[in-house]
Amino acid sequence: MRKFFGHPLTQAFALLIVVLAIFFVLQAALAAALQIGPDGLTPALGLLLGLTGVVAALVTVPLARRMEGESLAGLGFPAGNAVRHLLAGVAVGAVVQAAVFGIMALAGWYSVSAVTVDVGSLLTMTALAVCVAFWEEWAFRGLLLRLPEKALGSWWALVLSAVVFGLIHAPNANATALTLVGITVAGGLVLGGGFLLTRSLWLPIGIHTGWNLFQNSVFGAGSTGAGAISETPLLRGHVNGPQLWTGGPGDPESGLVLILVATIVGTVMLVLAARAGRIRPPRGKAAATV
């Protein structure tokens, strides 16, 4: 029994269940108390709901430390280079989205009808993007990639975390099968690659933040996760092209343009991680090579 509960896979899923349980219970309680409906969320209410994920993460980080006997750095939160990795991650997320919408604009599938600078909305949505990125990266890269990697090795742990990350987004508004493929690719290659490359959650947190912020609040395309928030994006963007390539309005993550760009960026990160010797073999193979 002790061996079972001490196994990295058991620990990963146990902690993930606790994170998700706290998150959903707090969200439901908050929504009921404030009578928040599924549509027409203001940025402030969206941020309030997003903070429930941060609470769930902050509760489970000490649990993970006690369970594993690890330092914060060992859990994926090293103090060194934290700001640099965060900013670099935001830049990567911004570049990915700029490439996606730039390609669609050149193809005539994306246009802008207005530019509106609403500082309050942008700041609130930035804070929301950070909250979502923080708790989701802790849950899916900090727990469901880092821990299984100890037993399964990097590649299988990457597949596991990516697939679960995609499936957890299935209930989101407008989500389709191709949406889940896009999110799985993004989670597995780009965000997972960022963690394996640096052995730190700060880079994927930054990428996740930049990804959501620029997709929703800069280019004004919306997403399956934040489409119900009535924000004022910087660009009043319009997607009008083949749904297979663009994903359609409010769902760029199901479009082949985004999936292909994310695949290229993620592959580069994984190649760099492999060249740096940061890909770990399964536990049995590691022991056999010692």
mmCIF file of C-alpha atoms in Angstrom:
data_model
loop_
_atom_site.group_PDB
_atom_site.id
_atom_site.type_symbol
_atom_site.label_atom_id
_atom_site.label_comp_id
_atom_site.label_asym_id
_atom_site.label_seq_id
_atom_site.Cartn_x
_atom_site.Cartn_y
_atom_site.Cartn_z
ATOM 1 C CA MET A 1 0.000 0.000 0.000
ATOM 2 C CA ARG A 2 2.809 2.416 0.859
ATOM 3 C CA LYS A 3 4.460 1.613 -2.454
ATOM 4 C CA PHE A 4 1.206 2.344 -4.290
ATOM 5 C CA PHE A 5 0.678 5.740 -2.659
ATOM 6 C CA GLY A 6 4.345 6.585 -3.082
ATOM 7 C CA HIS A 7 4.286 5.954 -6.830
ATOM 8 C CA PRO A 8 4.657 9.120 -8.959
ATOM 9 C CA LEU A 9 1.548 8.316 -11.039
ATOM 10 C CA THR A 10 -0.592 7.869 -7.916
ATOM 11 C CA GLN A 11 0.733 11.106 -6.446
ATOM 12 C CA ALA A 12 0.175 12.982 -9.720
ATOM 13 C CA PHE A 13 -3.456 11.976 -10.127
ATOM 14 C CA ALA A 14 -4.260 12.347 -6.434
ATOM 15 C CA LEU A 15 -2.936 15.907 -6.390
ATOM 16 C CA LEU A 16 -4.599 16.703 -9.729
ATOM 17 C CA ILE A 17 -7.965 15.540 -8.390
ATOM 18 C CA VAL A 18 -7.513 17.759 -5.325
ATOM 19 C CA VAL A 19 -6.638 20.775 -7.508
ATOM 20 C CA LEU A 20 -9.646 20.256 -9.776
ATOM 21 C CA ALA A 21 -12.008 19.556 -6.866
ATOM 22 C CA ILE A 22 -11.037 22.768 -5.064
ATOM 23 C CA PHE A 23 -11.242 24.734 -8.308
ATOM 24 C CA PHE A 24 -14.701 23.508 -9.334
ATOM 25 C CA VAL A 25 -16.182 23.671 -5.825
ATOM 26 C CA LEU A 26 -14.942 27.235 -5.284
ATOM 27 C CA GLN A 27 -16.150 28.308 -8.732
ATOM 28 C CA ALA A 28 -19.589 26.803 -8.163
ATOM 29 C CA ALA A 29 -19.879 28.397 -4.716
ATOM 30 C CA LEU A 30 -18.763 31.792 -5.992
ATOM 31 C CA ALA A 31 -21.074 31.647 -9.005
ATOM 32 C CA ALA A 32 -24.011 30.738 -6.768
ATOM 33 C CA ALA A 33 -23.230 33.398 -4.167
ATOM 34 C CA LEU A 34 -22.865 36.177 -6.747
ATOM 35 C CA GLN A 35 -25.466 34.771 -9.149
ATOM 36 C CA ILE A 36 -22.953 34.638 -11.981
ATOM 37 C CA GLY A 37 -24.367 33.075 -15.147
ATOM 38 C CA PRO A 38 -22.478 31.314 -17.961
ATOM 39 C CA ASP A 39 -22.922 34.230 -20.402
ATOM 40 C CA GLY A 40 -21.983 37.888 -20.339
ATOM 41 C CA LEU A 41 -19.198 37.687 -17.777
ATOM 42 C CA THR A 42 -17.431 40.984 -17.184
ATOM 43 C CA PRO A 43 -13.613 40.928 -17.067
ATOM 44 C CA ALA A 44 -13.759 41.612 -13.305
ATOM 45 C CA LEU A 45 -16.077 38.672 -12.662
ATOM 46 C CA GLY A 46 -13.966 36.486 -14.925
ATOM 47 C CA LEU A 47 -10.889 37.424 -12.902
ATOM 48 C CA LEU A 48 -12.718 36.630 -9.671
ATOM 49 C CA LEU A 49 -13.571 33.169 -10.961
ATOM 50 C CA GLY A 50 -10.022 32.744 -12.263
ATOM 51 C CA LEU A 51 -8.627 33.386 -8.797
ATOM 52 C CA THR A 52 -10.272 30.166 -7.600
ATOM 53 C CA GLY A 53 -7.717 28.262 -9.658
ATOM 54 C CA VAL A 54 -4.887 30.170 -8.006
ATOM 55 C CA VAL A 55 -6.282 29.249 -4.589
ATOM 56 C CA ALA A 56 -6.459 25.583 -5.644
ATOM 57 C CA ALA A 57 -2.818 25.702 -6.762
ATOM 58 C CA LEU A 58 -1.607 27.488 -3.624
ATOM 59 C CA VAL A 59 -3.343 24.898 -1.423
ATOM 60 C CA THR A 60 -1.819 21.940 -3.249
ATOM 61 C CA VAL A 61 1.768 23.202 -3.634
ATOM 62 C CA PRO A 62 2.468 22.679 0.129
ATOM 63 C CA LEU A 63 0.735 19.281 -0.089
ATOM 64 C CA ALA A 64 3.035 18.298 -2.938
ATOM 65 C CA ARG A 65 6.100 19.495 -1.033
ATOM 66 C CA ARG A 66 5.174 17.378 1.962
ATOM 67 C CA MET A 67 4.234 14.344 -0.126
ATOM 68 C CA GLU A 68 7.404 14.442 -2.245
ATOM 69 C CA GLY A 69 9.863 16.009 0.171
ATOM 70 C CA GLU A 70 10.818 18.489 -2.545
ATOM 71 C CA SER A 71 11.818 22.142 -2.447
ATOM 72 C CA LEU A 72 9.879 24.755 -4.433
ATOM 73 C CA ALA A 73 12.602 24.558 -7.071
ATOM 74 C CA GLY A 74 12.121 20.795 -7.246
ATOM 75 C CA LEU A 75 8.400 21.312 -7.830
ATOM 76 C CA GLY A 76 9.135 23.563 -10.797
ATOM 77 C CA PHE A 77 9.322 26.986 -9.132
ATOM 78 C CA PRO A 78 13.030 27.900 -8.991
ATOM 79 C CA ALA A 79 13.672 31.482 -7.921
ATOM 80 C CA GLY A 80 16.527 32.017 -10.359
ATOM 81 C CA ASN A 81 15.557 33.260 -13.841
ATOM 82 C CA ALA A 82 11.857 33.335 -12.880
ATOM 83 C CA VAL A 83 11.238 36.817 -14.297
ATOM 84 C CA ARG A 84 13.362 36.177 -17.375
ATOM 85 C CA HIS A 85 11.562 32.919 -18.131
ATOM 86 C CA LEU A 86 8.154 34.497 -17.549
ATOM 87 C CA LEU A 87 8.867 37.366 -19.929
ATOM 88 C CA ALA A 88 10.437 35.054 -22.495
ATOM 89 C CA GLY A 89 7.357 32.846 -22.282
ATOM 90 C CA VAL A 90 4.985 35.768 -22.831
ATOM 91 C CA ALA A 91 7.060 36.701 -25.876
ATOM 92 C CA VAL A 92 6.818 33.141 -27.248
ATOM 93 C CA GLY A 93 3.045 33.102 -26.760
ATOM 94 C CA ALA A 94 2.754 36.489 -28.452
ATOM 95 C CA VAL A 95 4.917 35.392 -31.389
ATOM 96 C CA VAL A 96 2.853 32.223 -31.894
ATOM 97 C CA GLN A 97 -0.372 34.218 -32.024
ATOM 98 C CA ALA A 98 1.154 36.940 -34.207
ATOM 99 C CA ALA A 99 2.274 34.249 -36.660
ATOM 100 C CA VAL A 100 -1.169 32.626 -36.660
ATOM 101 C CA PHE A 101 -3.114 35.842 -37.237
ATOM 102 C CA GLY A 102 -0.469 37.184 -39.628
ATOM 103 C CA ILE A 103 -0.829 34.082 -41.812
ATOM 104 C CA MET A 104 -4.622 34.344 -41.705
ATOM 105 C CA ALA A 105 -4.478 38.059 -42.555
ATOM 106 C CA LEU A 106 -2.222 37.389 -45.565
ATOM 107 C CA ALA A 107 -4.670 34.724 -46.716
ATOM 108 C CA GLY A 108 -7.558 37.185 -46.360
ATOM 109 C CA TRP A 109 -9.142 35.235 -43.508
ATOM 110 C CA TYR A 110 -8.602 37.796 -40.731
ATOM 111 C CA SER A 111 -9.394 41.495 -40.742
ATOM 112 C CA VAL A 112 -9.577 44.324 -38.208
ATOM 113 C CA SER A 113 -12.463 46.791 -38.182
ATOM 114 C CA ALA A 114 -11.480 48.924 -35.189
ATOM 115 C CA VAL A 115 -8.795 49.585 -32.611
ATOM 116 C CA THR A 116 -9.942 50.290 -29.052
ATOM 117 C CA VAL A 117 -7.613 50.989 -26.159
ATOM 118 C CA ASP A 118 -9.418 50.053 -22.937
ATOM 119 C CA VAL A 119 -6.638 50.003 -20.352
ATOM 120 C CA GLY A 120 -8.857 48.674 -17.573
ATOM 121 C CA SER A 121 -10.086 45.752 -19.661
ATOM 122 C CA LEU A 122 -6.579 44.902 -20.882
ATOM 123 C CA LEU A 123 -5.104 44.983 -17.365
ATOM 124 C CA THR A 124 -7.908 42.850 -15.954
ATOM 125 C CA MET A 125 -7.632 40.321 -18.783
ATOM 126 C CA THR A 126 -3.850 40.229 -18.312
ATOM 127 C CA ALA A 127 -4.358 39.374 -14.640
ATOM 128 C CA LEU A 128 -6.905 36.708 -15.624
ATOM 129 C CA ALA A 129 -4.493 35.234 -18.176
ATOM 130 C CA VAL A 130 -1.793 34.995 -15.493
ATOM 131 C CA CYS A 131 -4.204 33.305 -13.045
ATOM 132 C CA VAL A 132 -5.336 30.722 -15.591
ATOM 133 C CA ALA A 133 -1.768 30.063 -16.725
ATOM 134 C CA PHE A 134 -0.478 29.688 -13.162
ATOM 135 C CA TRP A 135 -2.944 27.089 -11.936
ATOM 136 C CA GLU A 136 -3.216 25.141 -15.205
ATOM 137 C CA GLU A 137 0.559 24.893 -15.630
ATOM 138 C CA TRP A 138 0.936 23.745 -12.024
ATOM 139 C CA ALA A 139 -1.783 21.120 -12.543
ATOM 140 C CA PHE A 140 -0.837 19.804 -15.984
ATOM 141 C CA ARG A 141 2.890 20.387 -16.256
ATOM 142 C CA GLY A 142 3.885 20.654 -12.590
ATOM 143 C CA LEU A 143 1.892 17.588 -11.550
ATOM 144 C CA LEU A 144 0.857 15.576 -14.598
ATOM 145 C CA LEU A 145 4.128 15.906 -16.525
ATOM 146 C CA ARG A 146 6.811 16.301 -13.855
ATOM 147 C CA LEU A 147 5.649 13.470 -11.568
ATOM 148 C CA PRO A 148 4.785 10.771 -14.161
ATOM 149 C CA GLU A 149 8.085 11.564 -15.871
ATOM 150 C CA LYS A 150 9.863 9.973 -12.899
ATOM 151 C CA ALA A 151 8.327 6.593 -13.773
ATOM 152 C CA LEU A 152 7.393 6.810 -17.463
ATOM 153 C CA GLY A 153 10.162 9.009 -18.812
ATOM 154 C CA SER A 154 9.739 12.354 -20.556
ATOM 155 C CA TRP A 155 8.054 11.235 -23.785
ATOM 156 C CA TRP A 156 5.255 9.132 -22.276
ATOM 157 C CA ALA A 157 4.665 11.675 -19.513
ATOM 158 C CA LEU A 158 4.425 14.370 -22.193
ATOM 159 C CA VAL A 159 1.772 12.360 -24.043
ATOM 160 C CA LEU A 160 -0.176 11.710 -20.837
ATOM 161 C CA SER A 161 -0.200 15.335 -19.702
ATOM 162 C CA ALA A 162 -1.071 16.619 -23.181
ATOM 163 C CA VAL A 163 -4.004 14.243 -23.665
ATOM 164 C CA VAL A 164 -5.509 14.970 -20.238
ATOM 165 C CA PHE A 165 -4.952 18.704 -20.802
ATOM 166 C CA GLY A 166 -6.893 18.461 -24.057
ATOM 167 C CA LEU A 167 -9.725 16.388 -22.582
ATOM 168 C CA ILE A 168 -10.207 18.722 -19.610
ATOM 169 C CA HIS A 169 -11.124 21.473 -22.105
ATOM 170 C CA ALA A 170 -13.883 19.366 -23.716
ATOM 171 C CA PRO A 171 -16.715 21.065 -21.729
ATOM 172 C CA ASN A 172 -15.619 24.550 -22.862
ATOM 173 C CA ALA A 173 -18.013 26.578 -24.994
ATOM 174 C CA ASN A 174 -17.704 25.953 -28.769
ATOM 175 C CA ALA A 175 -15.190 23.139 -28.250
ATOM 176 C CA THR A 176 -15.026 20.576 -31.069
ATOM 177 C CA ALA A 177 -12.954 17.447 -31.668
ATOM 178 C CA LEU A 178 -10.425 19.530 -33.628
ATOM 179 C CA THR A 179 -10.315 22.036 -30.759
ATOM 180 C CA LEU A 180 -9.205 19.265 -28.435
ATOM 181 C CA VAL A 181 -6.543 18.246 -30.967
ATOM 182 C CA GLY A 182 -5.266 21.834 -31.076
ATOM 183 C CA ILE A 183 -5.200 22.193 -27.295
ATOM 184 C CA THR A 184 -3.532 18.805 -26.946
ATOM 185 C CA VAL A 185 -0.816 19.832 -29.416
ATOM 186 C CA ALA A 186 -0.341 23.169 -27.657
ATOM 187 C CA GLY A 187 -0.179 21.554 -24.227
ATOM 188 C CA GLY A 188 2.012 18.682 -25.283
ATOM 189 C CA LEU A 189 4.481 20.383 -27.563
ATOM 190 C CA VAL A 190 4.626 24.082 -26.704
ATOM 191 C CA LEU A 191 3.838 24.167 -22.977
ATOM 192 C CA GLY A 192 5.283 20.750 -22.212
ATOM 193 C CA GLY A 193 8.325 21.527 -24.335
ATOM 194 C CA GLY A 194 8.831 24.751 -22.418
ATOM 195 C CA PHE A 195 8.893 22.862 -19.130
ATOM 196 C CA LEU A 196 11.259 20.147 -20.361
ATOM 197 C CA LEU A 197 13.591 22.736 -21.862
ATOM 198 C CA THR A 198 13.982 24.758 -18.658
ATOM 199 C CA ARG A 199 12.887 22.306 -15.927
ATOM 200 C CA SER A 200 10.868 25.255 -14.656
ATOM 201 C CA LEU A 201 7.166 26.138 -14.765
ATOM 202 C CA TRP A 202 7.896 29.826 -15.256
ATOM 203 C CA LEU A 203 8.460 29.516 -19.021
ATOM 204 C CA PRO A 204 5.204 27.606 -19.740
ATOM 205 C CA ILE A 205 3.309 29.951 -17.397
ATOM 206 C CA GLY A 206 4.586 32.855 -19.469
ATOM 207 C CA ILE A 207 3.786 31.110 -22.778
ATOM 208 C CA HIS A 208 0.275 30.251 -21.573
ATOM 209 C CA THR A 209 -0.262 33.852 -20.443
ATOM 210 C CA GLY A 210 0.943 35.364 -23.718
ATOM 211 C CA TRP A 211 -1.002 32.786 -25.749
ATOM 212 C CA ASN A 212 -4.374 33.565 -24.134
ATOM 213 C CA LEU A 213 -3.803 37.291 -23.777
ATOM 214 C CA PHE A 214 -2.828 37.943 -27.384
ATOM 215 C CA GLN A 215 -5.390 35.566 -28.847
ATOM 216 C CA ASN A 216 -8.300 37.019 -26.890
ATOM 217 C CA SER A 217 -7.448 40.528 -25.757
ATOM 218 C CA VAL A 218 -5.118 41.745 -28.506
ATOM 219 C CA PHE A 219 -6.254 40.057 -31.717
ATOM 220 C CA GLY A 220 -9.859 39.803 -30.491
ATOM 221 C CA ALA A 221 -10.506 36.261 -31.670
ATOM 222 C CA GLY A 222 -11.797 34.777 -28.434
ATOM 223 C CA SER A 223 -11.240 31.178 -27.342
ATOM 224 C CA THR A 224 -13.206 28.184 -26.167
ATOM 225 C CA GLY A 225 -12.302 29.068 -22.593
ATOM 226 C CA ALA A 226 -12.820 32.819 -22.502
ATOM 227 C CA GLY A 227 -15.385 33.425 -25.216
ATOM 228 C CA ALA A 228 -18.149 34.286 -22.731
ATOM 229 C CA ILE A 229 -16.257 37.232 -21.209
ATOM 230 C CA SER A 230 -17.502 40.591 -22.504
ATOM 231 C CA GLU A 231 -14.089 42.230 -22.744
ATOM 232 C CA THR A 232 -12.944 45.048 -25.014
ATOM 233 C CA PRO A 233 -10.055 43.679 -27.104
ATOM 234 C CA LEU A 234 -7.386 45.956 -28.520
ATOM 235 C CA LEU A 235 -8.262 44.906 -32.078
ATOM 236 C CA ARG A 236 -11.805 44.246 -33.211
ATOM 237 C CA GLY A 237 -10.822 41.169 -35.165
ATOM 238 C CA HIS A 238 -12.955 39.185 -37.591
ATOM 239 C CA VAL A 239 -12.169 35.660 -38.749
ATOM 240 C CA ASN A 240 -13.796 34.757 -42.060
ATOM 241 C CA GLY A 241 -12.229 31.847 -43.871
ATOM 242 C CA PRO A 242 -12.235 28.060 -44.261
ATOM 243 C CA GLN A 243 -13.174 26.672 -40.846
ATOM 244 C CA LEU A 244 -10.723 23.802 -41.245
ATOM 245 C CA TRP A 245 -7.855 26.317 -41.370
ATOM 246 C CA THR A 246 -9.109 29.158 -39.180
ATOM 247 C CA GLY A 247 -11.227 27.265 -36.665
ATOM 248 C CA GLY A 248 -13.969 29.827 -37.210
ATOM 249 C CA PRO A 249 -14.915 32.814 -35.026
ATOM 250 C CA GLY A 250 -14.156 32.305 -31.341
ATOM 251 C CA ASP A 251 -12.283 29.031 -31.842
ATOM 252 C CA PRO A 252 -8.854 29.561 -33.479
ATOM 253 C CA GLU A 253 -7.443 26.616 -31.515
ATOM 254 C CA SER A 254 -9.352 24.212 -33.763
ATOM 255 C CA GLY A 255 -7.825 25.665 -36.935
ATOM 256 C CA LEU A 256 -4.977 23.998 -38.809
ATOM 257 C CA VAL A 257 -3.077 27.300 -38.984
ATOM 258 C CA LEU A 258 -2.676 27.445 -35.215
ATOM 259 C CA ILE A 259 -2.083 23.706 -34.908
ATOM 260 C CA LEU A 260 0.721 23.773 -37.504
ATOM 261 C CA VAL A 261 2.392 26.868 -36.022
ATOM 262 C CA ALA A 262 2.207 25.362 -32.520
ATOM 263 C CA THR A 263 3.628 22.084 -33.807
ATOM 264 C CA ILE A 264 6.637 23.837 -35.329
ATOM 265 C CA VAL A 265 7.339 25.923 -32.217
ATOM 266 C CA GLY A 266 6.845 22.983 -29.872
ATOM 267 C CA THR A 267 9.051 20.691 -31.952
ATOM 268 C CA VAL A 268 11.854 23.252 -31.828
ATOM 269 C CA MET A 269 11.571 23.385 -28.023
ATOM 270 C CA LEU A 270 11.636 19.608 -27.682
ATOM 271 C CA VAL A 271 14.650 19.315 -29.992
ATOM 272 C CA LEU A 272 16.477 21.919 -27.894
ATOM 273 C CA ALA A 273 15.510 20.052 -24.709
ATOM 274 C CA ALA A 274 16.809 16.784 -26.157
ATOM 275 C CA ARG A 275 20.082 18.375 -27.251
ATOM 276 C CA ALA A 276 20.525 19.850 -23.776
ATOM 277 C CA GLY A 277 20.159 16.378 -22.266
ATOM 278 C CA ARG A 278 16.935 17.216 -20.436
ATOM 279 C CA ILE A 279 14.845 14.313 -21.739
ATOM 280 C CA ARG A 280 14.650 11.590 -19.094
ATOM 281 C CA PRO A 281 14.236 7.858 -19.809
ATOM 282 C CA PRO A 282 11.680 5.641 -18.024
ATOM 283 C CA ARG A 283 12.643 4.571 -14.507
ATOM 284 C CA GLY A 284 13.610 1.008 -15.545
ATOM 285 C CA LYS A 285 15.820 2.134 -18.409
ATOM 286 C CA ALA A 286 17.460 4.787 -16.248
ATOM 287 C CA ALA A 287 18.334 2.163 -13.658
ATOM 288 C CA ALA A 288 19.620 -0.188 -16.353
ATOM 289 C CA THR A 289 22.040 2.413 -17.668
ATOM 290 C CA VAL A 290 23.582 3.189 -14.274
#
